Tab-separated table of C-alpha atoms (C1' of nucleotides) in Angstrom:
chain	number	residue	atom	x	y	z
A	1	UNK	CA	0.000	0.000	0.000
A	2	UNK	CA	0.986	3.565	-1.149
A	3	UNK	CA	1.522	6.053	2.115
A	4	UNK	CA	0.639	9.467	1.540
A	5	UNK	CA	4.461	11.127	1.916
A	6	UNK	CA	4.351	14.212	4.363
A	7	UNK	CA	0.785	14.199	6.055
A	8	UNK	CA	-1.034	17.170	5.384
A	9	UNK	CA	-1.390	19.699	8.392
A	10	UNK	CA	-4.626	20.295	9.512
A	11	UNK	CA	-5.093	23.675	7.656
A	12	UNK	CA	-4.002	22.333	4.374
A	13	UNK	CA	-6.699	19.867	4.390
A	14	UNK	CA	-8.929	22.690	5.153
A	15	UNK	CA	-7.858	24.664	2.122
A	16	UNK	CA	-7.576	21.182	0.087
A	17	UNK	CA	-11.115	20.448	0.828
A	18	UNK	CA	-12.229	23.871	0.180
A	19	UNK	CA	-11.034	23.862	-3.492
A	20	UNK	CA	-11.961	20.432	-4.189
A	21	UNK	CA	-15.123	21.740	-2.956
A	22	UNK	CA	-15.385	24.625	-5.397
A	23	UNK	CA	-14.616	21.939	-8.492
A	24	UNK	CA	-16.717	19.636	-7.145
A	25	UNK	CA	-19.808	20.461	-9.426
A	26	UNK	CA	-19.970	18.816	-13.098
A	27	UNK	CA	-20.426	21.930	-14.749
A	28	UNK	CA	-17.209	23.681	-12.945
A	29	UNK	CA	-15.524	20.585	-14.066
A	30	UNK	CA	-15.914	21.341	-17.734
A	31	UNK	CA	-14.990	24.425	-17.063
A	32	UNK	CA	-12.004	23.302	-16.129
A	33	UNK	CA	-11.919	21.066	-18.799
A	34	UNK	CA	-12.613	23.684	-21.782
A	35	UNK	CA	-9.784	26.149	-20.170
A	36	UNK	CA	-7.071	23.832	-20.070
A	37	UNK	CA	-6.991	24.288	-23.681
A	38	UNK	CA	-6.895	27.764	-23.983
A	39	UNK	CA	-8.400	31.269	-22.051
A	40	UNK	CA	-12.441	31.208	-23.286
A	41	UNK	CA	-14.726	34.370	-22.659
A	42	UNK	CA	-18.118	33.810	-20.844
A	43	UNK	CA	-19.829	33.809	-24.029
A	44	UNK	CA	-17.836	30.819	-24.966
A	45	UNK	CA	-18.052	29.215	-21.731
A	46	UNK	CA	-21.852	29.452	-22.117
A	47	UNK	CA	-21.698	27.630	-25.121
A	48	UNK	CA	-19.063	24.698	-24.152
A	49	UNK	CA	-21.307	23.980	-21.676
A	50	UNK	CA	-24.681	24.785	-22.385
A	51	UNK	CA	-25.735	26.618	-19.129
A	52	UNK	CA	-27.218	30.311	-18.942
A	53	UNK	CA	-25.373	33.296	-18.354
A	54	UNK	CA	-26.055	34.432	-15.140
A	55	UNK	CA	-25.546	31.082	-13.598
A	56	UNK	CA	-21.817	30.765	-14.912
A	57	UNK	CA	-21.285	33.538	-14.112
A	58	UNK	CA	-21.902	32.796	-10.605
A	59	UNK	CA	-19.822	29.283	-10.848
A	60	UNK	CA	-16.711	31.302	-12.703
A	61	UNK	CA	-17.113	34.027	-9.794
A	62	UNK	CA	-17.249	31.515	-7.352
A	63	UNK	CA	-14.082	29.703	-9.021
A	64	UNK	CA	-12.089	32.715	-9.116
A	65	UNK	CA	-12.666	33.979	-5.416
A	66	UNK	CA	-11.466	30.666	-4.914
A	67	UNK	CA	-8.316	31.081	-6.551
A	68	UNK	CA	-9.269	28.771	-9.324
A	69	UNK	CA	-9.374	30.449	-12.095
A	70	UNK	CA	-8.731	34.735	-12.922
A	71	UNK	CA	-9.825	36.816	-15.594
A	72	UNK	CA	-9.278	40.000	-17.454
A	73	UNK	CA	-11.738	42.209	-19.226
A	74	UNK	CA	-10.887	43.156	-23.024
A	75	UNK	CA	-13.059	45.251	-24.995
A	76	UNK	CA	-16.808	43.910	-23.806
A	77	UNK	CA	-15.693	40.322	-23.378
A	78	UNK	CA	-14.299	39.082	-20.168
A	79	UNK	CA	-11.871	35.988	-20.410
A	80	UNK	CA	-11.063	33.421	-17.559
A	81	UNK	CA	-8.423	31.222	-17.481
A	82	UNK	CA	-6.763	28.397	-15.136
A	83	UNK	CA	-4.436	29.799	-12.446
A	84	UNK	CA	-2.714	27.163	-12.249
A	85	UNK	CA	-3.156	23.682	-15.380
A	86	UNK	CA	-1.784	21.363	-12.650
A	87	UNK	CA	-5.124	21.378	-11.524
A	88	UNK	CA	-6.170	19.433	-14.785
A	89	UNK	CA	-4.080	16.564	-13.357
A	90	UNK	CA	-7.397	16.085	-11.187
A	91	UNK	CA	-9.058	14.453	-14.101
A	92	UNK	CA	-6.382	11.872	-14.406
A	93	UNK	CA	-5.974	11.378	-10.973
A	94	UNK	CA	-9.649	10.757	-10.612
A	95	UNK	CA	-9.787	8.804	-13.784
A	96	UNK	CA	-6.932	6.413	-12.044
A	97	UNK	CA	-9.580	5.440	-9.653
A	98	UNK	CA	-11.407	1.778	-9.910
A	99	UNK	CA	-14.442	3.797	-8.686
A	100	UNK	CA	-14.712	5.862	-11.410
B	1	UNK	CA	-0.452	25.247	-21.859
B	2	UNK	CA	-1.280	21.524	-20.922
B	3	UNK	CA	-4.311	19.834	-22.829
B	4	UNK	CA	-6.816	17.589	-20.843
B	5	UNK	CA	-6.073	14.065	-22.939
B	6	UNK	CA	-9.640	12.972	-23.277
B	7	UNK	CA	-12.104	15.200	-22.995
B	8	UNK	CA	-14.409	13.473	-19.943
B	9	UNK	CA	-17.934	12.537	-21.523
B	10	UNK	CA	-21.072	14.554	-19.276
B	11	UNK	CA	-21.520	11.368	-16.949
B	12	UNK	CA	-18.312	10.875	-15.863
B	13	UNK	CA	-17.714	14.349	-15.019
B	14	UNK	CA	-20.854	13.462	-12.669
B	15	UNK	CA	-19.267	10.819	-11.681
B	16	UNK	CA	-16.011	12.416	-10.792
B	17	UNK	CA	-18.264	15.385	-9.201
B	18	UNK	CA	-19.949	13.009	-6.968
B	19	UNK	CA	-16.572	11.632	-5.756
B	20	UNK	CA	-15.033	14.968	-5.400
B	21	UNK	CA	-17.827	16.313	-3.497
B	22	UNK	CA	-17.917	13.242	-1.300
B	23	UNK	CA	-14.006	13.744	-0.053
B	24	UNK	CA	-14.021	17.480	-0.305
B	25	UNK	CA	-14.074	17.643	3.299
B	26	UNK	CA	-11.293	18.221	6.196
B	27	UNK	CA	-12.551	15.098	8.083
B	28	UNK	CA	-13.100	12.714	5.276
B	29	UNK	CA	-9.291	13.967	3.611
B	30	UNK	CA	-8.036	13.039	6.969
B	31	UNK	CA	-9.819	9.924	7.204
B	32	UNK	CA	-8.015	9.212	3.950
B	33	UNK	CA	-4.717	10.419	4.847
B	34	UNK	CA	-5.013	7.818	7.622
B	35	UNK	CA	-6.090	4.933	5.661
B	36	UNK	CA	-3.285	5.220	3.410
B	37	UNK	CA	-1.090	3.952	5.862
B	38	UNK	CA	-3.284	0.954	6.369
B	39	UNK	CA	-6.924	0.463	7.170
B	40	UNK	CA	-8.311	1.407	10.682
B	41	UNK	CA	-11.383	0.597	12.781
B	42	UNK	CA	-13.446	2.815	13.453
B	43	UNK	CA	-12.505	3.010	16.911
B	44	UNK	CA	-8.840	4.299	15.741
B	45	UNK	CA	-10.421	6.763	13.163
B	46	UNK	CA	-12.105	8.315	15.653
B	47	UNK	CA	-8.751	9.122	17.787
B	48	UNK	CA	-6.831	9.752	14.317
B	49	UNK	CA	-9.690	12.443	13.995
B	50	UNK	CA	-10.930	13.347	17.213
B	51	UNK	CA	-14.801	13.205	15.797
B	52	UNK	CA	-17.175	11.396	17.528
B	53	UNK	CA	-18.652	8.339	16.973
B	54	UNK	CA	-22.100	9.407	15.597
B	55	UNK	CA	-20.602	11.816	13.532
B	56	UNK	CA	-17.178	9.535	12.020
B	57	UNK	CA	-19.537	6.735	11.463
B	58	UNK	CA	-21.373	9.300	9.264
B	59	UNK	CA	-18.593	10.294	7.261
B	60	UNK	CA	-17.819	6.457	6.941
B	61	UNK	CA	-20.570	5.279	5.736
B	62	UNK	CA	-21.015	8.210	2.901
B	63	UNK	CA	-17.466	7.330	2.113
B	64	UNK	CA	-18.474	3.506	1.606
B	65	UNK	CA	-21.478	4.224	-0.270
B	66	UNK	CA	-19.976	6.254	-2.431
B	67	UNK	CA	-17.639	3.356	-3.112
B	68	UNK	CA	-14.222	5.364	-1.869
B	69	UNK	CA	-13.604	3.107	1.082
B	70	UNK	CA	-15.190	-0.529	2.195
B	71	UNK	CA	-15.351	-2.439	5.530
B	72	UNK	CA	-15.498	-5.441	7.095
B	73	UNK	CA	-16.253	-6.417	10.455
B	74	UNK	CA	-13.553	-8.421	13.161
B	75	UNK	CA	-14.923	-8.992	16.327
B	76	UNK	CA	-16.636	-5.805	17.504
B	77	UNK	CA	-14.499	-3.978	15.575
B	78	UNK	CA	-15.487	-2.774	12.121
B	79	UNK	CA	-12.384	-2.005	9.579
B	80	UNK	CA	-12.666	0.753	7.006
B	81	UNK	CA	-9.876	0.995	4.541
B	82	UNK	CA	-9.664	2.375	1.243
B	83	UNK	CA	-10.870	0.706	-2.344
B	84	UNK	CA	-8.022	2.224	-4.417
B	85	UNK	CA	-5.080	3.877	-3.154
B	86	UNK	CA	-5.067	5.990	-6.237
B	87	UNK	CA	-7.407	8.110	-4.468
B	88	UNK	CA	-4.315	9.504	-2.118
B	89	UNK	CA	-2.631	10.821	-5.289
B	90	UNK	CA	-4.880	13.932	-5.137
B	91	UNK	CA	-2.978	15.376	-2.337
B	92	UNK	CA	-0.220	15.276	-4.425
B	93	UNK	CA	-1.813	16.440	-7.402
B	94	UNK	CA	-3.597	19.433	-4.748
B	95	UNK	CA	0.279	19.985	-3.323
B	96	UNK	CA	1.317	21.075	-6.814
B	97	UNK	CA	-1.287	23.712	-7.408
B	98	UNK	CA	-0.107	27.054	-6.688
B	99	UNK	CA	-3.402	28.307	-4.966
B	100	UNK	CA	-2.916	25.875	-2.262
C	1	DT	C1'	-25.815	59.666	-27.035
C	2	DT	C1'	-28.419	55.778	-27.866
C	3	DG	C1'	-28.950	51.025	-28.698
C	4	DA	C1'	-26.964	46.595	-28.654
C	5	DT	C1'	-24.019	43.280	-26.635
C	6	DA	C1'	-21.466	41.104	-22.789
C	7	DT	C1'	-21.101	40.381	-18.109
C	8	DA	C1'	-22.082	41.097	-13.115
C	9	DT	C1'	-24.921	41.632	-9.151
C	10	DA	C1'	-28.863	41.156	-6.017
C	11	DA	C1'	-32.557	38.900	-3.994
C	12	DA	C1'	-35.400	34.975	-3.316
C	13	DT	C1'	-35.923	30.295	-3.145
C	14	DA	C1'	-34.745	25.484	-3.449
C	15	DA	C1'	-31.800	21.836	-2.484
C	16	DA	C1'	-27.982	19.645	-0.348
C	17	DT	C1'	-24.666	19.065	3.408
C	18	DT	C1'	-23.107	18.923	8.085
C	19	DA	C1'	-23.571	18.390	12.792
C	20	DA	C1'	-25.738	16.909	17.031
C	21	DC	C1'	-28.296	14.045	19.730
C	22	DA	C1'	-30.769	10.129	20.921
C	23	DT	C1'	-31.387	5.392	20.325
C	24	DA	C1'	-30.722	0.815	18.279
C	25	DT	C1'	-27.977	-3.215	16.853
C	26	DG	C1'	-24.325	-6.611	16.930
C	27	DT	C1'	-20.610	-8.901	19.430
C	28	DT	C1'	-18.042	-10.431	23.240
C	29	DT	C1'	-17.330	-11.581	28.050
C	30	DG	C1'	-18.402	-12.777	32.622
D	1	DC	C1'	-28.382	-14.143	29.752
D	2	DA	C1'	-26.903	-9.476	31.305
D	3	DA	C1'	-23.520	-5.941	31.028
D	4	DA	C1'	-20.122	-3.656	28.366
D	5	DC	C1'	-18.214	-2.248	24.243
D	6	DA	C1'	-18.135	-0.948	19.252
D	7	DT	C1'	-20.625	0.697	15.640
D	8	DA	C1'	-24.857	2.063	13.018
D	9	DT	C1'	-29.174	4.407	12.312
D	10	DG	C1'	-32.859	7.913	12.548
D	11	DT	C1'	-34.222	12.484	13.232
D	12	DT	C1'	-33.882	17.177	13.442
D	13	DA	C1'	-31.679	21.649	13.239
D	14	DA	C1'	-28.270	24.624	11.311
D	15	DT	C1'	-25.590	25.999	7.603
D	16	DT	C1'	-24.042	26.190	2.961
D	17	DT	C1'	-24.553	25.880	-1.869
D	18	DA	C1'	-27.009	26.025	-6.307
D	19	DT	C1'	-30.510	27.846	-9.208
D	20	DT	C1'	-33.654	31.252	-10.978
D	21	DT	C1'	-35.272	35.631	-12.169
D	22	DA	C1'	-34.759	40.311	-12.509
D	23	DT	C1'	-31.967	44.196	-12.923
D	24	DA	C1'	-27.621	46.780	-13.224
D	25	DT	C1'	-23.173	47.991	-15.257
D	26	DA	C1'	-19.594	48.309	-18.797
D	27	DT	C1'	-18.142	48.726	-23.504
D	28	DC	C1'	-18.651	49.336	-28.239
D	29	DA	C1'	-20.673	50.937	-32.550
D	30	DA	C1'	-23.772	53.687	-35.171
DNA sequence: TTGATATATAAATAAATTAACATATGTTTG
DNA sequence: CAAACATATGTTAATTTATTTATATATCAA
């Protein structure tokens, strides 16, 4: 059996759980998904995944008070992008999993 | 900028949202943490934690459900341990994310 | 400067999660 | 078989999160 290497102190698990909480939501997932390719405006984030604009905007608010994900305005579009891609390594992690 | 492989079809996304959700929690990472070493009762998660019995049994039995851990009883005691150690690999994959 | 487009915000509600407490069940031991 | 121990279950209350609808703000283009 694998050991986890350095345990985790107690307030890194709280900040672990609170960003696996904030991608814990299908739609935040493709999200996640669509900007590992490349920075999308909300327009284009609407359309990946099919969900109205005031609700993504709420998730991709949500995301980037989180730390997830920042964004810049440009002309009338806003883009977001991934703060950090080594969060895509989720999927793969997760994808690792028998229970998946 | 790093490309998600395959892009995850809409059910596993739910699928990976439902696990996510289900360890995005101080507690249940810690009950993980633990059960990388080796599996526990529930007796010895509850001093690994310091939750109380109600409550860790709780958490357990989500956990189980959910199919990240499984248990079998000894005695009086009832051992939880993990269903794939592949799970533990999202500290590491957490660890590397710059917003953590 | 007005209208159109893109995005954010606010407020209300619905739904889900967490915690706490009380009680029940299963197992061993005397 | 009764008491003790380990764990599970049921119920409710508290809190958090997600969704919807309506409205506001920012920017551009005519």
């Amino acid at each position: 059996m694998t050991v986890v290497k350095d345990k985790l102190e107690a307030d890194k698990l709280l900040k672990v759980a609170e960003i696996l909480k904030t991608i814990a939501h299908p739609v935040r997932l493709k999200i996640i998904e669509v900007l590992s390719d490349e920075k999308r405006t909300v327009s284009e984030l609407m359309e990946a995944t099919a969900i109205e604009q005031s609700l993504i905007s709420h998730h991709l608010i949500k995301m980037k008070d989180k730390g997830v994900l920042s964004s810049y305005r440009e002309g009338k579009n806003v883009y977001y992008q991934l703060v950090d891609d080594h969060i895509t390594k989720i999927f793969d992690c997760m994808e690792g999993c028998s229970f998946i």
